[in-house]
Amino acid sequence: MRLPLSSLIVALALGASAPVFAQEAAPAPAAQAAPQTPPKLIVAISVDQFSADLFQQYRERYSQGLNRLLQGAVFPSGFQSHAATETCPGHSTLLTGVHPNRTGIVANDWYVPGIARADKKVYCSEDETDPKSSSEDSVIKPDHLMVPTLGDLLKAKNPRSLNAAISFKDRAVVMMGGHTTDAAYWIKGKGFVTYEDRKVSPAVVAENQAIAAAVNAGAPELPVPGWCGGVDHAIQMGGFTIGTYRFPLKAGDFKGFFNSPRTDEMTTDMAIRLLDEMPLGKDDVPDVLSVSYSATDKVGHAYGNEGVEMCIQMNVLDQTIGKLLGALDARGIDYAVVLSADHGGADAPERMKLQGVPEASRLDPSLTDDALSASVGKATGITVKEGPLLYGAGASGDIWLNAGLKPKQRQKVIAELVSQLKANPQISGVYTAEELKKVKVPAGHPQDWTEIERVAASFYPGRSGEVLMMTKRAVVPGTKPVPGYTATHGSPWDYDRRVPILFWRGGMPSMEQAQPVETVDIAPTLAALVGLSEPAGTWDGRCLDIYAGEADSCSR
């Protein structure tokens, strides 16, 4: 039986009335001895902006899908070890096993000042050589990803291996699926789409029809679990409030639908349809299904992570992951699951100040690209014929120089820029490309890395900026809050770097390991489960033994 997109879709498609929150999760198979054969399907789940702090805050409340995963191998202190804690770089580590300094994905967007188009910004998963493409409306391709994913490697070993990826976000699909996907679907406009040279499948057509039916009918507020009461109060943001929104859906409001927890239910619905259409996990060749849930990120940006909005989202996420696992169980698929995140996130600084973080603040306007271009230009007397002097800035990350500068001018601009940044009290560190080229990314525990080592882990020469600035802890990018965008991520600090990593497979013993591990450890760990061996140096990470006891999941 097809599981619901939301309580509305249940009513439309099945005639049932019970909301998703009341459903019972399929019981997990009883733990036995460690599995002796490879799984037929790897299910790789990413929860966008799911910090280790958020996971820990709601851990005792999970009763469905996330509770199931808590019965497996739990690594509560995983790390996206790099400094560029954004969606595209983080997703690029999950199934490649290497840091962004090797994936080449240094940010969600970067600048190419010499590119022959007015829009100098390049989106991480676009084909900027296509004249139809811009950073805001991109032609999607995986060409910027410089390494293979687990799905790519499995297909190289055996072309019969299936590799599918689904998300609201195209960049999550591209970075987890890689270069050789059999199915790759993300939302654009009012429904799921795929690469320009492919057609959507019947399963996608059916899901898009279900989405349209749900949106056109509208829906009431989402239920609030009783345990959300402690975070259900308004925070003033200067002209609007956050903390109490319950996601009512006006009929015909696609934007409201996609910016709510309902988008995760939709993603699970699409994944379940693909299980049957492809089909996945049905033969002796291992397949990969990547599912990236985006609603936690959308809720976090719009409302922060300490209000009733995030509490509702954590409940919906738990339920919808339970739906996916229940669908896998019902089909008798032998599968293994990993769940992690691309990055964490900070709360709105206005609320952080009320919760004992007096240093919480928004970005100093003098650190924006326009302001820095003006101040550096004034101090050096250097001007450019076209475009701004500097691109980027405005948060922890890269700054690029105008392509029209001569070598001596570039040196002078860099020196002045570094001087001004170091003098700003919100800045914790400033690094030039020449400095970063000399830094070796360490292999030790990621919480012990220095700031420059974190920056180096997401530095890719020729693509990264010429100067990289890091803001201090609790400085939130964005000079002021606006409705729909009150909090974000992107810093080199633990609240953005630390993420949970959970592995589960039927029959595996439960274990919890609190020592720090990295997201680049995921790919070699999964490769060992399916018997895929690769040459030394393929991974930056290491295989994690996820079978407690004498059995060793890394020795097959």
XYZ file of C-alpha atoms in Angstrom, residues 40-472:
433
model
C 21.125 -5.608 -1.493
C 20.430 -1.907 -1.065
C 22.282 0.966 0.579
C 19.910 3.715 1.721
C 21.899 6.907 2.333
C 19.864 9.568 4.131
C 20.962 13.160 4.584
C 19.001 15.574 6.773
C 19.930 19.074 5.681
C 21.025 21.278 8.645
C 20.647 18.423 11.172
C 23.262 19.378 13.747
C 24.470 17.023 16.457
C 23.007 19.516 18.931
C 19.553 19.312 17.361
C 19.757 15.521 17.232
C 20.676 15.389 20.916
C 17.971 17.870 21.922
C 15.169 15.759 20.448
C 16.727 12.315 20.698
C 14.491 11.105 23.532
C 11.380 12.179 21.590
C 11.984 10.064 18.497
C 9.609 7.101 18.375
C 9.510 6.043 14.735
C 12.190 6.096 12.011
C 14.891 7.879 13.947
C 14.203 5.668 16.948
C 14.798 2.642 14.715
C 18.156 4.028 13.628
C 19.082 4.623 17.256
C 19.025 0.839 17.689
C 21.959 0.481 15.282
C 25.449 1.981 15.394
C 25.254 5.526 16.734
C 28.065 8.046 16.325
C 26.646 11.191 17.966
C 29.802 13.213 17.357
C 30.331 13.104 13.611
C 32.066 15.969 11.856
C 31.856 17.769 8.575
C 35.497 18.569 9.213
C 35.856 21.503 6.835
C 35.053 25.179 7.361
C 32.711 25.699 4.379
C 29.668 24.291 6.168
C 27.150 24.747 3.366
C 24.796 22.350 1.594
C 26.832 21.598 -1.502
C 30.242 21.000 0.154
C 28.673 18.953 2.938
C 26.706 16.714 0.610
C 29.818 16.240 -1.508
C 31.576 14.452 1.383
C 28.815 12.002 2.318
C 29.226 9.363 -0.406
C 32.608 10.294 -1.880
C 34.654 9.745 1.277
C 36.801 12.814 0.648
C 36.872 16.408 1.860
C 35.821 19.384 -0.300
C 39.457 20.184 -1.044
C 39.298 17.051 -3.247
C 35.650 17.068 -4.319
C 36.202 20.606 -5.627
C 32.939 21.783 -4.081
C 34.097 24.790 -2.082
C 30.695 26.437 -1.516
C 27.129 26.512 -2.782
C 28.270 29.243 -5.169
C 31.616 30.629 -6.137
C 32.775 33.458 -8.370
C 34.725 33.277 -11.608
C 35.531 36.964 -12.144
C 36.865 36.372 -15.666
C 33.880 34.395 -16.946
C 32.322 35.785 -20.115
C 28.866 36.469 -18.733
C 27.394 39.274 -16.679
C 26.614 36.876 -13.848
C 30.069 36.083 -12.444
C 28.658 33.726 -9.831
C 28.727 29.985 -10.565
C 26.362 27.560 -8.877
C 27.910 24.347 -7.579
C 25.798 21.995 -9.702
C 25.329 24.054 -12.858
C 26.744 23.884 -16.344
C 27.877 27.490 -16.687
C 29.003 26.822 -20.279
C 25.369 26.487 -21.325
C 24.101 29.918 -22.465
C 20.716 29.168 -20.893
C 22.281 28.768 -17.454
C 22.759 31.318 -14.691
C 23.517 30.929 -11.005
C 19.869 31.701 -10.207
C 18.298 29.493 -12.907
C 20.840 26.818 -13.622
C 21.160 24.034 -16.132
C 22.032 21.198 -13.777
C 24.999 18.897 -14.346
C 27.409 17.034 -12.035
C 30.580 18.179 -13.796
C 31.926 20.305 -10.908
C 32.146 17.226 -8.662
C 35.741 16.089 -9.150
C 35.515 12.588 -7.634
C 33.184 9.566 -7.861
C 30.454 8.733 -5.383
C 29.786 5.286 -3.943
C 27.072 4.803 -6.561
C 29.523 5.738 -9.325
C 32.074 3.204 -8.041
C 29.497 0.432 -7.770
C 28.304 1.052 -11.320
C 31.894 1.055 -12.564
C 32.316 -2.366 -10.972
C 29.011 -3.695 -12.299
C 26.782 -1.611 -14.608
C 23.738 -3.527 -13.337
C 24.059 -1.727 -10.011
C 21.345 0.936 -9.739
C 22.079 4.428 -8.426
C 19.128 6.673 -7.538
C 19.037 10.052 -5.764
C 16.086 12.162 -4.615
C 15.782 15.492 -2.810
C 14.021 18.813 -2.872
C 17.431 20.315 -3.775
C 19.223 19.575 -7.036
C 22.630 20.074 -5.411
C 21.909 17.357 -2.862
C 20.922 14.956 -5.657
C 24.034 15.763 -7.687
C 26.492 15.516 -4.811
C 25.110 12.260 -3.390
C 24.218 10.606 -6.704
C 27.300 11.640 -8.632
C 27.984 11.241 -12.333
C 26.188 7.998 -13.231
C 22.696 8.055 -11.772
C 19.901 5.877 -13.122
C 17.345 8.177 -11.503
C 17.943 11.728 -10.260
C 15.007 13.886 -9.220
C 14.624 17.258 -7.506
C 11.997 19.995 -7.296
C 11.816 22.877 -9.733
C 8.679 24.897 -10.212
C 5.744 22.806 -9.040
C 7.165 19.304 -9.068
C 10.025 16.878 -9.525
C 12.293 17.281 -12.562
C 15.503 15.691 -13.782
C 18.440 16.428 -16.097
C 17.606 18.210 -19.353
C 18.543 15.232 -21.518
C 16.219 12.834 -19.652
C 12.496 12.384 -19.271
C 10.753 11.977 -15.948
C 9.402 8.500 -15.240
C 5.746 7.518 -14.665
C 6.437 7.438 -10.921
C 7.457 11.096 -11.061
C 4.364 12.043 -13.062
C 2.182 10.346 -10.441
C 3.971 12.038 -7.545
C 3.730 15.452 -9.178
C -0.006 14.921 -9.576
C -0.256 14.025 -5.894
C 1.664 17.165 -4.921
C -0.606 19.329 -7.051
C -3.707 17.770 -5.491
C -2.402 18.403 -1.987
C -1.444 22.005 -2.698
C -4.649 22.864 -4.515
C -6.752 21.553 -1.618
C -4.774 23.290 1.146
C -4.416 21.938 4.676
C -4.812 23.027 8.311
C -1.969 23.718 10.722
C 0.338 20.810 11.444
C -0.161 19.090 14.805
C 2.067 20.174 17.683
C 3.285 17.319 19.912
C 2.713 17.927 23.604
C 6.431 17.887 24.264
C 6.878 21.028 22.125
C 5.366 23.300 24.786
C 8.691 24.474 26.160
C 9.739 26.059 22.849
C 6.327 27.402 21.802
C 6.671 31.129 22.399
C 7.220 34.176 20.209
C 10.550 35.933 19.683
C 10.503 39.497 18.377
C 12.633 40.005 15.272
C 11.883 43.667 14.566
C 8.629 43.855 12.623
C 7.784 40.153 12.800
C 8.038 37.190 15.158
C 9.252 33.608 15.059
C 8.698 30.701 17.428
C 4.989 29.904 17.138
C 4.222 29.164 13.460
C 2.346 25.929 12.679
C 2.489 25.749 8.863
C -1.122 26.134 7.689
C -1.340 25.639 3.930
C -3.465 27.960 1.782
C -5.002 26.320 -1.255
C -2.745 26.775 -4.266
C 0.318 27.873 -2.254
C 3.149 25.772 -3.691
C 5.773 27.937 -1.992
C 4.157 27.391 1.391
C 4.027 23.655 0.752
C 7.683 23.391 -0.226
C 8.832 25.595 2.671
C 7.162 23.382 5.260
C 7.769 19.941 6.794
C 5.472 18.557 4.089
C 8.381 18.630 1.664
C 10.027 15.756 3.570
C 6.844 13.672 3.331
C 6.828 14.366 -0.396
C 10.450 13.249 -0.682
C 9.703 9.969 1.086
C 6.681 9.413 -1.152
C 8.895 9.792 -4.223
C 11.493 7.421 -2.809
C 8.843 4.756 -2.142
C 7.546 5.041 -5.699
C 11.071 4.480 -7.037
C 11.510 1.352 -4.917
C 8.864 -0.297 -7.060
C 9.476 1.398 -10.395
C 13.193 0.698 -10.797
C 13.067 -1.722 -8.773
C 15.743 -1.311 -6.110
C 17.377 -4.033 -3.988
C 15.814 -6.888 -5.940
C 18.830 -8.776 -7.275
C 22.287 -9.858 -6.170
C 23.968 -6.608 -7.309
C 23.961 -3.879 -4.608
C 22.069 -0.673 -5.368
C 22.198 2.798 -3.806
C 19.240 5.028 -2.946
C 20.203 8.513 -1.725
C 17.480 10.516 -0.025
C 18.202 14.063 1.153
C 15.549 15.703 3.314
C 15.526 19.496 2.996
C 12.778 20.691 5.354
C 14.989 20.939 8.460
C 17.163 23.413 6.579
C 14.176 25.390 5.333
C 12.666 25.577 8.806
C 16.037 26.432 10.365
C 16.652 29.334 7.997
C 13.144 30.748 8.327
C 12.550 30.281 12.065
C 15.798 29.203 13.711
C 16.177 25.903 15.533
C 14.747 26.635 18.992
C 11.074 27.378 18.307
C 7.947 25.291 17.899
C 8.549 25.265 14.137
C 11.633 23.057 14.518
C 9.904 20.919 17.132
C 7.097 20.197 14.644
C 9.710 19.455 11.975
C 11.566 16.975 14.175
C 8.307 15.093 14.708
C 7.469 15.019 10.992
C 11.017 13.964 10.095
C 10.879 11.056 12.529
C 7.513 9.941 11.145
C 8.452 10.218 7.485
C 11.719 8.299 7.906
C 9.595 5.665 9.632
C 7.381 5.527 6.524
C 10.403 4.938 4.318
C 11.828 2.184 6.516
C 8.398 0.582 6.809
C 8.054 0.538 3.026
C 11.449 -1.149 2.690
C 10.458 -3.751 5.277
C 7.125 -4.421 3.568
C 8.930 -5.189 0.315
C 11.293 -7.641 1.973
C 14.398 -5.759 0.856
C 17.693 -6.546 2.578
C 18.947 -3.022 3.148
C 21.409 -1.042 5.238
C 20.861 2.600 6.204
C 23.180 5.448 7.014
C 21.872 8.829 8.160
C 23.918 11.983 8.548
C 23.844 15.654 7.581
C 25.572 18.142 5.325
C 26.066 20.660 8.156
C 24.491 21.986 11.326
C 23.175 25.464 11.962
C 22.982 28.400 14.348
C 19.821 29.735 15.918
C 18.650 33.297 15.363
C 21.012 35.550 17.393
C 18.048 37.464 18.838
C 16.943 34.267 20.582
C 20.477 33.165 21.416
C 20.957 36.383 23.379
C 17.902 35.525 25.454
C 19.329 32.047 26.074
C 22.674 32.942 27.560
C 24.809 33.790 24.512
C 25.560 37.509 24.996
C 28.097 37.574 22.159
C 25.532 36.454 19.574
C 25.223 39.038 16.823
C 24.563 39.617 13.168
C 27.232 40.433 10.650
C 28.812 43.881 10.739
C 27.662 45.675 7.550
C 31.279 46.726 6.956
C 32.057 43.078 6.122
C 29.761 42.858 3.090
C 31.266 42.750 -0.392
C 30.012 46.224 -1.334
C 31.360 47.795 1.844
C 34.737 46.079 1.594
C 35.057 46.991 -2.089
C 34.482 50.626 -1.189
C 36.804 50.726 1.831
C 39.648 48.809 0.167
C 39.293 50.859 -3.005
C 39.433 54.088 -1.020
C 42.474 52.987 0.990
C 44.453 51.805 -2.050
C 43.212 54.279 -4.644
C 42.591 51.340 -6.971
C 39.496 51.297 -9.163
C 38.242 48.913 -11.840
C 36.562 49.639 -15.155
C 33.791 47.086 -14.810
C 32.150 45.369 -11.866
C 33.026 45.538 -8.177
C 36.546 45.415 -6.815
C 35.694 42.336 -4.712
C 33.247 39.461 -4.983
C 31.996 37.327 -2.119
C 32.445 38.266 1.549
C 29.438 38.801 3.793
C 30.053 35.661 5.895
C 32.686 33.070 6.700
C 34.107 32.167 3.308
C 35.815 33.249 0.138
C 36.582 36.627 -1.406
C 37.572 36.924 -5.066
C 39.250 39.878 -6.800
C 38.149 41.594 -9.983
C 39.717 39.980 -13.049
C 40.795 43.374 -14.410
C 43.410 43.992 -11.714
C 47.094 43.877 -12.673
C 49.479 41.703 -10.605
C 50.864 44.563 -8.493
C 47.348 45.903 -7.950
C 46.219 42.469 -6.809
C 48.997 42.278 -4.259
C 48.128 45.721 -2.929
C 44.393 44.945 -2.724
C 45.010 41.634 -0.950
C 47.315 43.245 1.593
C 44.824 46.007 2.383
C 41.891 43.578 2.496
C 43.696 41.296 4.928
C 44.619 44.269 7.101
C 41.056 45.570 7.267
C 39.581 42.160 7.991
C 42.043 41.406 10.781
C 41.176 44.723 12.410
C 37.469 43.879 12.577
C 36.379 42.508 15.991
C 33.987 40.008 14.381
C 36.774 38.236 12.480
C 38.563 35.228 13.958
C 40.945 34.477 11.106
C 42.010 35.644 7.639
C 43.908 33.406 5.198
C 45.238 33.930 1.701
C 45.206 31.357 -1.073
C 48.997 31.257 -1.024
C 48.985 30.380 2.675
C 46.348 27.692 2.260
C 48.189 25.958 -0.589
C 50.917 25.077 1.933
C 48.599 23.577 4.578
C 48.257 19.814 4.801
C 44.786 18.649 5.786
C 45.276 16.548 8.926
C 44.018 13.031 9.572
C 43.590 13.355 13.334
C 40.439 13.894 15.371
C 38.499 16.671 13.612
C 37.520 18.545 16.775
C 41.223 19.209 17.370
C 41.932 20.751 13.976
C 43.120 24.343 13.934
C 41.041 26.941 12.149
C 43.397 27.138 9.191
C 43.282 23.335 8.835
C 39.485 23.463 8.726
C 39.674 26.133 6.047
C 42.234 24.136 4.072
C 39.906 21.115 4.029
C 37.506 23.066 1.820
C 40.092 25.010 -0.195
C 40.449 24.075 -3.881
C 43.110 26.093 -5.768
C 41.762 27.936 -8.774
C 38.180 27.702 -7.574
C 38.371 29.049 -4.022
C 38.820 32.738 -3.322
C 42.074 34.607 -3.007
C 41.302 35.615 0.581
C 39.181 33.644 3.044
C 37.650 35.264 6.119
C 36.260 33.439 9.172
C 33.843 35.110 11.551
C 33.903 34.509 15.297
